[in-house]
Amino acid sequence: MASSSGMSRWANRVALVTGASVGIGAGICASLVEHGMTVVGCARNKDAIQKISDDLRDKGLTGKLIPYKCDVSDETEVNNLFAYIEANHGGVDVCVNNAGFSTHQTLLEINATEMRAMLDVNVVGLVLCAQKSVNSMLARGVHDGHIININSMAGHRISGFLNFYTATKFAVTALNEGLRKEVVAKSRIRVTAISPGAVDTHFAHRIVGEEMAKQMYKTIDTLSVQDIVDALIFALSAPENSQVHDIQIRPTGQKE
Ligand SMILES: NC(=O)c1ccc[n+]([C@@H]2O[C@H](COP(=O)([O-])OP(=O)(O)OC[C@H]3O[C@@H](n4cnc5c(N)ncnc54)[C@H](OP(=O)(O)O)[C@@H]3O)[C@@H](O)[C@H]2O)c1
């Protein structure tokens, strides 16, 4: 892995992290703040981000986490988020598209409302944030910006579980490469996906409930949030000539 010293160029720059209230997003926010970045963390649960921000502030770091309430499936809220960042912090230099979720329904059960809700967060929200970040970077002459899409191993193979979610993550695989092709024609902004296997977060809690998720996590190998943070820091700290395209990480022992 690249040394984290490659992160020094990001000190005092601005990152947006979606889905910042718990799990992978919360861990990414903390790490970027520790590397001196000004991080705008958004999610629906702003209070949870405020708590993380307060804990980080107590450590006396130069970076800071700014909580922002935003549902990324709502275009108006996303527009307001970017207007806020432009007005108060100049603009996004690093965009981490992390917000995402699944429901438990099979393809034989899921209804159109549930499908659209998942598409709106996992796909539409991701594209809106990437698009607005890249356009802001180009308008400000920021050619070293970075878009990082938190994909999943579900975006690369069909396990037979969470099949609609899998389809949204296959879309992320396509969008990651499509965005790279569009962006490389205009600038040296980098586009990276990180594709984890099972990570012990609230992700499964939201699908099967807390108790069942805790039981499940005891019986399978999992990655930690720190494993995903390490991958993101590797991509962000890569030298200027190196674009990390997609980091696929399974827990050792995960068969699918
Ligand atoms: N955990 C895994 O096993 C795993 C594996 C591969 C990929 N991933 C991917 O990793 C990413 C993060 O998941 P996680 O494991 O950290 O899950 P998590 O603990 O459930 O966290 C999900 C985050 O997304 C946010 N979010 C959900 N809907 C949102 C919306 N409409 N607008 C804004 N934020 C929203 C949640 O915040 P609020 O509820 O406060 O809005 C929360 O902060 C997701 O894209 C997921 O698909 C997870």
PDB file of N, CA and C and ligand atoms in Angstrom, residues 18-26 42-46 48-49 70-74 97-102 117 120-122 150-154 165 169 194-206 217 225 228, ligand 1:
ATOM      1  N   THR A  18     -20.959  10.923   1.337  1.00  0.00           N
ATOM      2  CA  THR A  18     -22.389  10.657   1.522  1.00  0.00           C
ATOM      3  C   THR A  18     -22.547   9.409   2.394  1.00  0.00           C
ATOM      4  N   GLY A  19     -23.655   9.369   3.134  1.00  0.00           N
ATOM      5  CA  GLY A  19     -23.864   8.230   4.042  1.00  0.00           C
ATOM      6  C   GLY A  19     -22.871   8.258   5.185  1.00  0.00           C
ATOM      7  N   ALA A  20     -22.754   9.439   5.811  1.00  0.00           N
ATOM      8  CA  ALA A  20     -21.685   9.667   6.798  1.00  0.00           C
ATOM      9  C   ALA A  20     -22.105   9.348   8.226  1.00  0.00           C
ATOM     10  N   SER A  21     -23.345   8.945   8.441  1.00  0.00           N
ATOM     11  CA  SER A  21     -23.839   8.856   9.828  1.00  0.00           C
ATOM     12  C   SER A  21     -23.387   7.608  10.567  1.00  0.00           C
ATOM     13  N   VAL A  22     -23.116   6.524   9.860  1.00  0.00           N
ATOM     14  CA  VAL A  22     -22.673   5.267  10.494  1.00  0.00           C
ATOM     15  C   VAL A  22     -21.784   4.504   9.508  1.00  0.00           C
ATOM     16  N   GLY A  23     -21.271   3.374   9.958  1.00  0.00           N
ATOM     17  CA  GLY A  23     -20.636   2.403   9.070  1.00  0.00           C
ATOM     18  C   GLY A  23     -19.430   2.920   8.317  1.00  0.00           C
ATOM     19  N   ILE A  24     -19.329   2.504   7.062  1.00  0.00           N
ATOM     20  CA  ILE A  24     -18.154   2.818   6.242  1.00  0.00           C
ATOM     21  C   ILE A  24     -17.988   4.334   6.090  1.00  0.00           C
ATOM     22  N   GLY A  25     -19.092   5.030   5.839  1.00  0.00           N
ATOM     23  CA  GLY A  25     -19.027   6.477   5.629  1.00  0.00           C
ATOM     24  C   GLY A  25     -18.496   7.205   6.853  1.00  0.00           C
ATOM     25  N   ALA A  26     -18.941   6.788   8.034  1.00  0.00           N
ATOM     26  CA  ALA A  26     -18.464   7.425   9.274  1.00  0.00           C
ATOM     27  C   ALA A  26     -16.960   7.196   9.423  1.00  0.00           C
ATOM     28  N   CYS A  42     -22.701  13.926   4.806  1.00  0.00           N
ATOM     29  CA  CYS A  42     -24.154  14.052   4.719  1.00  0.00           C
ATOM     30  C   CYS A  42     -24.844  12.709   4.911  1.00  0.00           C
ATOM     31  N   ALA A  43     -26.039  12.781   5.434  1.00  0.00           N
ATOM     32  CA  ALA A  43     -26.941  11.627   5.594  1.00  0.00           C
ATOM     33  C   ALA A  43     -28.262  12.209   6.082  1.00  0.00           C
ATOM     34  N   ARG A  44     -29.237  11.360   6.275  1.00  0.00           N
ATOM     35  CA  ARG A  44     -30.509  11.861   6.812  1.00  0.00           C
ATOM     36  C   ARG A  44     -30.382  12.102   8.310  1.00  0.00           C
ATOM     37  N   ASN A  45     -29.603  11.268   9.002  1.00  0.00           N
ATOM     38  CA  ASN A  45     -29.443  11.407  10.451  1.00  0.00           C
ATOM     39  C   ASN A  45     -28.270  12.353  10.749  1.00  0.00           C
ATOM     40  N   LYS A  46     -28.593  13.664  10.747  1.00  0.00           N
ATOM     41  CA  LYS A  46     -27.533  14.665  10.964  1.00  0.00           C
ATOM     42  C   LYS A  46     -26.984  14.598  12.388  1.00  0.00           C
ATOM     43  N   ALA A  48     -26.358  12.073  14.240  1.00  0.00           N
ATOM     44  CA  ALA A  48     -25.297  11.057  14.365  1.00  0.00           C
ATOM     45  C   ALA A  48     -23.970  11.602  13.823  1.00  0.00           C
ATOM     46  N   ILE A  49     -24.032  12.367  12.735  1.00  0.00           N
ATOM     47  CA  ILE A  49     -22.793  12.945  12.165  1.00  0.00           C
ATOM     48  C   ILE A  49     -22.249  14.017  13.110  1.00  0.00           C
ATOM     49  N   CYS A  70     -28.922  15.566   4.387  1.00  0.00           N
ATOM     50  CA  CYS A  70     -29.279  15.455   2.968  1.00  0.00           C
ATOM     51  C   CYS A  70     -29.673  14.028   2.638  1.00  0.00           C
ATOM     52  N   ASP A  71     -30.818  13.900   2.022  1.00  0.00           N
ATOM     53  CA  ASP A  71     -31.249  12.619   1.453  1.00  0.00           C
ATOM     54  C   ASP A  71     -30.803  12.634  -0.008  1.00  0.00           C
ATOM     55  N   VAL A  72     -29.836  11.792  -0.361  1.00  0.00           N
ATOM     56  CA  VAL A  72     -29.261  11.880  -1.710  1.00  0.00           C
ATOM     57  C   VAL A  72     -30.222  11.426  -2.808  1.00  0.00           C
ATOM     58  N   SER A  73     -31.356  10.866  -2.411  1.00  0.00           N
ATOM     59  CA  SER A  73     -32.348  10.485  -3.428  1.00  0.00           C
ATOM     60  C   SER A  73     -33.246  11.664  -3.805  1.00  0.00           C
ATOM     61  N   ASP A  74     -33.062  12.796  -3.132  1.00  0.00           N
ATOM     62  CA  ASP A  74     -33.892  13.980  -3.383  1.00  0.00           C
ATOM     63  C   ASP A  74     -33.035  15.023  -4.114  1.00  0.00           C
ATOM     64  N   ASN A  97     -18.868   8.719  -2.855  1.00  0.00           N
ATOM     65  CA  ASN A  97     -20.260   8.273  -2.985  1.00  0.00           C
ATOM     66  C   ASN A  97     -20.412   6.959  -2.230  1.00  0.00           C
ATOM     67  N   ASN A  98     -20.871   7.075  -0.995  1.00  0.00           N
ATOM     68  CA  ASN A  98     -20.930   5.899  -0.117  1.00  0.00           C
ATOM     69  C   ASN A  98     -22.357   5.514   0.266  1.00  0.00           C
ATOM     70  N   ALA A  99     -23.300   6.467   0.258  1.00  0.00           N
ATOM     71  CA  ALA A  99     -24.669   6.152   0.692  1.00  0.00           C
ATOM     72  C   ALA A  99     -25.228   4.998  -0.137  1.00  0.00           C
ATOM     73  N   GLY A 100     -25.818   4.036   0.541  1.00  0.00           N
ATOM     74  CA  GLY A 100     -26.404   2.909  -0.187  1.00  0.00           C
ATOM     75  C   GLY A 100     -27.086   1.973   0.777  1.00  0.00           C
ATOM     76  N   PHE A 101     -28.032   1.224   0.275  1.00  0.00           N
ATOM     77  CA  PHE A 101     -28.738   0.270   1.137  1.00  0.00           C
ATOM     78  C   PHE A 101     -29.389  -0.815   0.285  1.00  0.00           C
ATOM     79  N   SER A 102     -29.807  -1.861   0.997  1.00  0.00           N
ATOM     80  CA  SER A 102     -30.599  -2.912   0.359  1.00  0.00           C
ATOM     81  C   SER A 102     -31.788  -3.238   1.246  1.00  0.00           C
ATOM     82  N   ALA A 117     -36.834   3.303  -4.666  1.00  0.00           N
ATOM     83  CA  ALA A 117     -36.126   3.892  -3.518  1.00  0.00           C
ATOM     84  C   ALA A 117     -34.648   3.468  -3.548  1.00  0.00           C
ATOM     85  N   ASP A 120     -32.871   5.130  -6.488  1.00  0.00           N
ATOM     86  CA  ASP A 120     -32.677   6.569  -6.284  1.00  0.00           C
ATOM     87  C   ASP A 120     -31.464   6.869  -5.407  1.00  0.00           C
ATOM     88  N   VAL A 121     -31.209   6.006  -4.419  1.00  0.00           N
ATOM     89  CA  VAL A 121     -30.044   6.234  -3.551  1.00  0.00           C
ATOM     90  C   VAL A 121     -28.782   5.647  -4.190  1.00  0.00           C
ATOM     91  N   ASN A 122     -28.839   4.359  -4.530  1.00  0.00           N
ATOM     92  CA  ASN A 122     -27.616   3.644  -4.938  1.00  0.00           C
ATOM     93  C   ASN A 122     -27.112   4.064  -6.313  1.00  0.00           C
ATOM     94  N   ILE A 150     -18.295   3.895  -3.698  1.00  0.00           N
ATOM     95  CA  ILE A 150     -18.302   2.669  -2.887  1.00  0.00           C
ATOM     96  C   ILE A 150     -19.279   1.706  -3.549  1.00  0.00           C
ATOM     97  N   ASN A 151     -18.702   0.758  -4.251  1.00  0.00           N
ATOM     98  CA  ASN A 151     -19.476  -0.260  -4.958  1.00  0.00           C
ATOM     99  C   ASN A 151     -19.607  -1.449  -4.020  1.00  0.00           C
ATOM    100  N   SER A 152     -19.483  -2.660  -4.501  1.00  0.00           N
ATOM    101  CA  SER A 152     -19.633  -3.876  -3.692  1.00  0.00           C
ATOM    102  C   SER A 152     -19.158  -5.044  -4.534  1.00  0.00           C
ATOM    103  N   MET A 153     -18.780  -6.140  -3.889  1.00  0.00           N
ATOM    104  CA  MET A 153     -18.545  -7.359  -4.665  1.00  0.00           C
ATOM    105  C   MET A 153     -19.838  -7.748  -5.389  1.00  0.00           C
ATOM    106  N   ALA A 154     -20.973  -7.298  -4.839  1.00  0.00           N
ATOM    107  CA  ALA A 154     -22.261  -7.557  -5.512  1.00  0.00           C
ATOM    108  C   ALA A 154     -22.340  -6.858  -6.865  1.00  0.00           C
ATOM    109  N   TYR A 165     -30.601  -5.208  -5.263  1.00  0.00           N
ATOM    110  CA  TYR A 165     -29.401  -4.472  -4.813  1.00  0.00           C
ATOM    111  C   TYR A 165     -28.219  -4.793  -5.728  1.00  0.00           C
ATOM    112  N   LYS A 169     -25.739  -2.342  -7.950  1.00  0.00           N
ATOM    113  CA  LYS A 169     -24.274  -2.290  -7.840  1.00  0.00           C
ATOM    114  C   LYS A 169     -23.609  -2.656  -9.183  1.00  0.00           C
ATOM    115  N   ILE A 194     -14.463   1.211  -4.978  1.00  0.00           N
ATOM    116  CA  ILE A 194     -14.018   0.259  -3.962  1.00  0.00           C
ATOM    117  C   ILE A 194     -15.163  -0.718  -3.763  1.00  0.00           C
ATOM    118  N   SER A 195     -14.852  -2.000  -3.904  1.00  0.00           N
ATOM    119  CA  SER A 195     -15.893  -3.031  -3.939  1.00  0.00           C
ATOM    120  C   SER A 195     -15.672  -4.048  -2.821  1.00  0.00           C
ATOM    121  N   PRO A 196     -16.294  -3.793  -1.670  1.00  0.00           N
ATOM    122  CA  PRO A 196     -16.090  -4.725  -0.555  1.00  0.00           C
ATOM    123  C   PRO A 196     -17.030  -5.924  -0.618  1.00  0.00           C
ATOM    124  N   GLY A 197     -16.568  -7.034  -0.042  1.00  0.00           N
ATOM    125  CA  GLY A 197     -17.471  -8.108   0.352  1.00  0.00           C
ATOM    126  C   GLY A 197     -18.112  -7.699   1.670  1.00  0.00           C
ATOM    127  N   ALA A 198     -18.510  -8.665   2.473  1.00  0.00           N
ATOM    128  CA  ALA A 198     -19.257  -8.350   3.703  1.00  0.00           C
ATOM    129  C   ALA A 198     -18.420  -7.523   4.685  1.00  0.00           C
ATOM    130  N   VAL A 199     -18.990  -6.405   5.115  1.00  0.00           N
ATOM    131  CA  VAL A 199     -18.361  -5.536   6.117  1.00  0.00           C
ATOM    132  C   VAL A 199     -19.318  -5.447   7.299  1.00  0.00           C
ATOM    133  N   ASP A 200     -18.784  -5.540   8.499  1.00  0.00           N
ATOM    134  CA  ASP A 200     -19.626  -5.494   9.701  1.00  0.00           C
ATOM    135  C   ASP A 200     -20.032  -4.052   9.998  1.00  0.00           C
ATOM    136  N   THR A 201     -21.207  -3.664   9.534  1.00  0.00           N
ATOM    137  CA  THR A 201     -21.744  -2.302   9.726  1.00  0.00           C
ATOM    138  C   THR A 201     -23.235  -2.426  10.046  1.00  0.00           C
ATOM    139  N   HIS A 202     -23.960  -1.326   9.871  1.00  0.00           N
ATOM    140  CA  HIS A 202     -25.424  -1.376  10.041  1.00  0.00           C
ATOM    141  C   HIS A 202     -26.134  -1.887   8.792  1.00  0.00           C
ATOM    142  N   PHE A 203     -25.355  -2.161   7.743  1.00  0.00           N
ATOM    143  CA  PHE A 203     -25.959  -2.553   6.458  1.00  0.00           C
ATOM    144  C   PHE A 203     -26.924  -3.727   6.633  1.00  0.00           C
ATOM    145  N   ALA A 204     -26.440  -4.806   7.282  1.00  0.00           N
ATOM    146  CA  ALA A 204     -27.304  -5.984   7.465  1.00  0.00           C
ATOM    147  C   ALA A 204     -28.380  -5.736   8.510  1.00  0.00           C
ATOM    148  N   HIS A 205     -28.076  -4.871   9.512  1.00  0.00           N
ATOM    149  CA  HIS A 205     -29.095  -4.532  10.517  1.00  0.00           C
ATOM    150  C   HIS A 205     -30.336  -3.998   9.824  1.00  0.00           C
ATOM    151  N   ARG A 206     -30.074  -3.155   8.802  1.00  0.00           N
ATOM    152  CA  ARG A 206     -31.201  -2.500   8.123  1.00  0.00           C
ATOM    153  C   ARG A 206     -31.988  -3.507   7.281  1.00  0.00           C
ATOM    154  N   TYR A 217     -23.377 -11.962  11.522  1.00  0.00           N
ATOM    155  CA  TYR A 217     -21.983 -11.513  11.482  1.00  0.00           C
ATOM    156  C   TYR A 217     -21.071 -12.420  12.322  1.00  0.00           C
ATOM    157  N   VAL A 225     -14.575  -1.842   8.936  1.00  0.00           N
ATOM    158  CA  VAL A 225     -14.638  -0.522   8.298  1.00  0.00           C
ATOM    159  C   VAL A 225     -13.218  -0.035   7.997  1.00  0.00           C
ATOM    160  N   ILE A 228     -11.796  -0.971   4.674  1.00  0.00           N
ATOM    161  CA  ILE A 228     -12.295  -0.183   3.532  1.00  0.00           C
ATOM    162  C   ILE A 228     -11.648   1.207   3.539  1.00  0.00           C
TER     163      ILE A 228
HETATM  164  N1  LIG B   1     -21.646  -3.565   4.773  1.00  0.00           N
HETATM  165  C1  LIG B   1     -21.423  -4.326   3.727  1.00  0.00           C
HETATM  166  O1  LIG B   1     -21.363  -5.569   3.847  1.00  0.00           O
HETATM  167  C2  LIG B   1     -21.174  -3.712   2.382  1.00  0.00           C
HETATM  168  C3  LIG B   1     -20.564  -4.508   1.405  1.00  0.00           C
HETATM  169  C4  LIG B   1     -20.331  -3.951   0.151  1.00  0.00           C
HETATM  170  C5  LIG B   1     -20.708  -2.652  -0.109  1.00  0.00           C
HETATM  171  N2  LIG B   1     -21.305  -1.908   0.866  1.00  0.00           N
HETATM  172  C6  LIG B   1     -21.682  -0.551   0.498  1.00  0.00           C
HETATM  173  O2  LIG B   1     -21.059   0.361   1.385  1.00  0.00           O
HETATM  174  C7  LIG B   1     -21.827   1.550   1.465  1.00  0.00           C
HETATM  175  C8  LIG B   1     -22.005   1.925   2.923  1.00  0.00           C
HETATM  176  O3  LIG B   1     -22.716   0.898   3.573  1.00  0.00           O
HETATM  177  P1  LIG B   1     -22.481   0.494   5.093  1.00  0.00           P
HETATM  178  O4  LIG B   1     -22.090  -0.918   5.109  1.00  0.00           O
HETATM  179  O5  LIG B   1     -21.644   1.479   5.800  1.00  0.00           O
HETATM  180  O6  LIG B   1     -23.999   0.564   5.600  1.00  0.00           O
HETATM  181  P2  LIG B   1     -24.709   1.344   6.807  1.00  0.00           P
HETATM  182  O7  LIG B   1     -23.926   1.131   8.059  1.00  0.00           O
HETATM  183  O8  LIG B   1     -26.136   0.927   6.759  1.00  0.00           O
HETATM  184  O9  LIG B   1     -24.582   2.878   6.367  1.00  0.00           O
HETATM  185  C9  LIG B   1     -25.273   3.359   5.243  1.00  0.00           C
HETATM  186  C10 LIG B   1     -25.167   4.872   5.194  1.00  0.00           C
HETATM  187  O10 LIG B   1     -25.902   5.331   4.054  1.00  0.00           O
HETATM  188  C11 LIG B   1     -26.746   6.395   4.479  1.00  0.00           C
HETATM  189  N3  LIG B   1     -27.914   6.519   3.650  1.00  0.00           N
HETATM  190  C12 LIG B   1     -28.864   5.594   3.380  1.00  0.00           C
HETATM  191  N4  LIG B   1     -29.831   6.124   2.624  1.00  0.00           N
HETATM  192  C13 LIG B   1     -29.491   7.428   2.419  1.00  0.00           C
HETATM  193  C14 LIG B   1     -30.072   8.506   1.731  1.00  0.00           C
HETATM  194  N5  LIG B   1     -31.261   8.382   1.111  1.00  0.00           N
HETATM  195  N6  LIG B   1     -29.431   9.701   1.716  1.00  0.00           N
HETATM  196  C15 LIG B   1     -28.256   9.862   2.359  1.00  0.00           C
HETATM  197  N7  LIG B   1     -27.646   8.879   3.041  1.00  0.00           N
HETATM  198  C16 LIG B   1     -28.272   7.682   3.062  1.00  0.00           C
HETATM  199  C17 LIG B   1     -27.091   6.084   5.924  1.00  0.00           C
HETATM  200  O11 LIG B   1     -27.434   7.270   6.632  1.00  0.00           O
HETATM  201  P3  LIG B   1     -28.913   7.722   7.067  1.00  0.00           P
HETATM  202  O12 LIG B   1     -29.723   6.501   7.334  1.00  0.00           O
HETATM  203  O13 LIG B   1     -28.648   8.560   8.297  1.00  0.00           O
HETATM  204  O14 LIG B   1     -29.412   8.553   5.937  1.00  0.00           O
HETATM  205  C18 LIG B   1     -25.754   5.545   6.419  1.00  0.00           C
HETATM  206  O15 LIG B   1     -24.938   6.611   6.819  1.00  0.00           O
HETATM  207  C19 LIG B   1     -23.128   1.264   0.713  1.00  0.00           C
HETATM  208  O16 LIG B   1     -23.068   1.829  -0.564  1.00  0.00           O
HETATM  209  C20 LIG B   1     -23.159  -0.251   0.631  1.00  0.00           C
HETATM  210  O17 LIG B   1     -23.890  -0.688  -0.491  1.00  0.00           O
HETATM  211  C21 LIG B   1     -21.541  -2.401   2.098  1.00  0.00           C
END
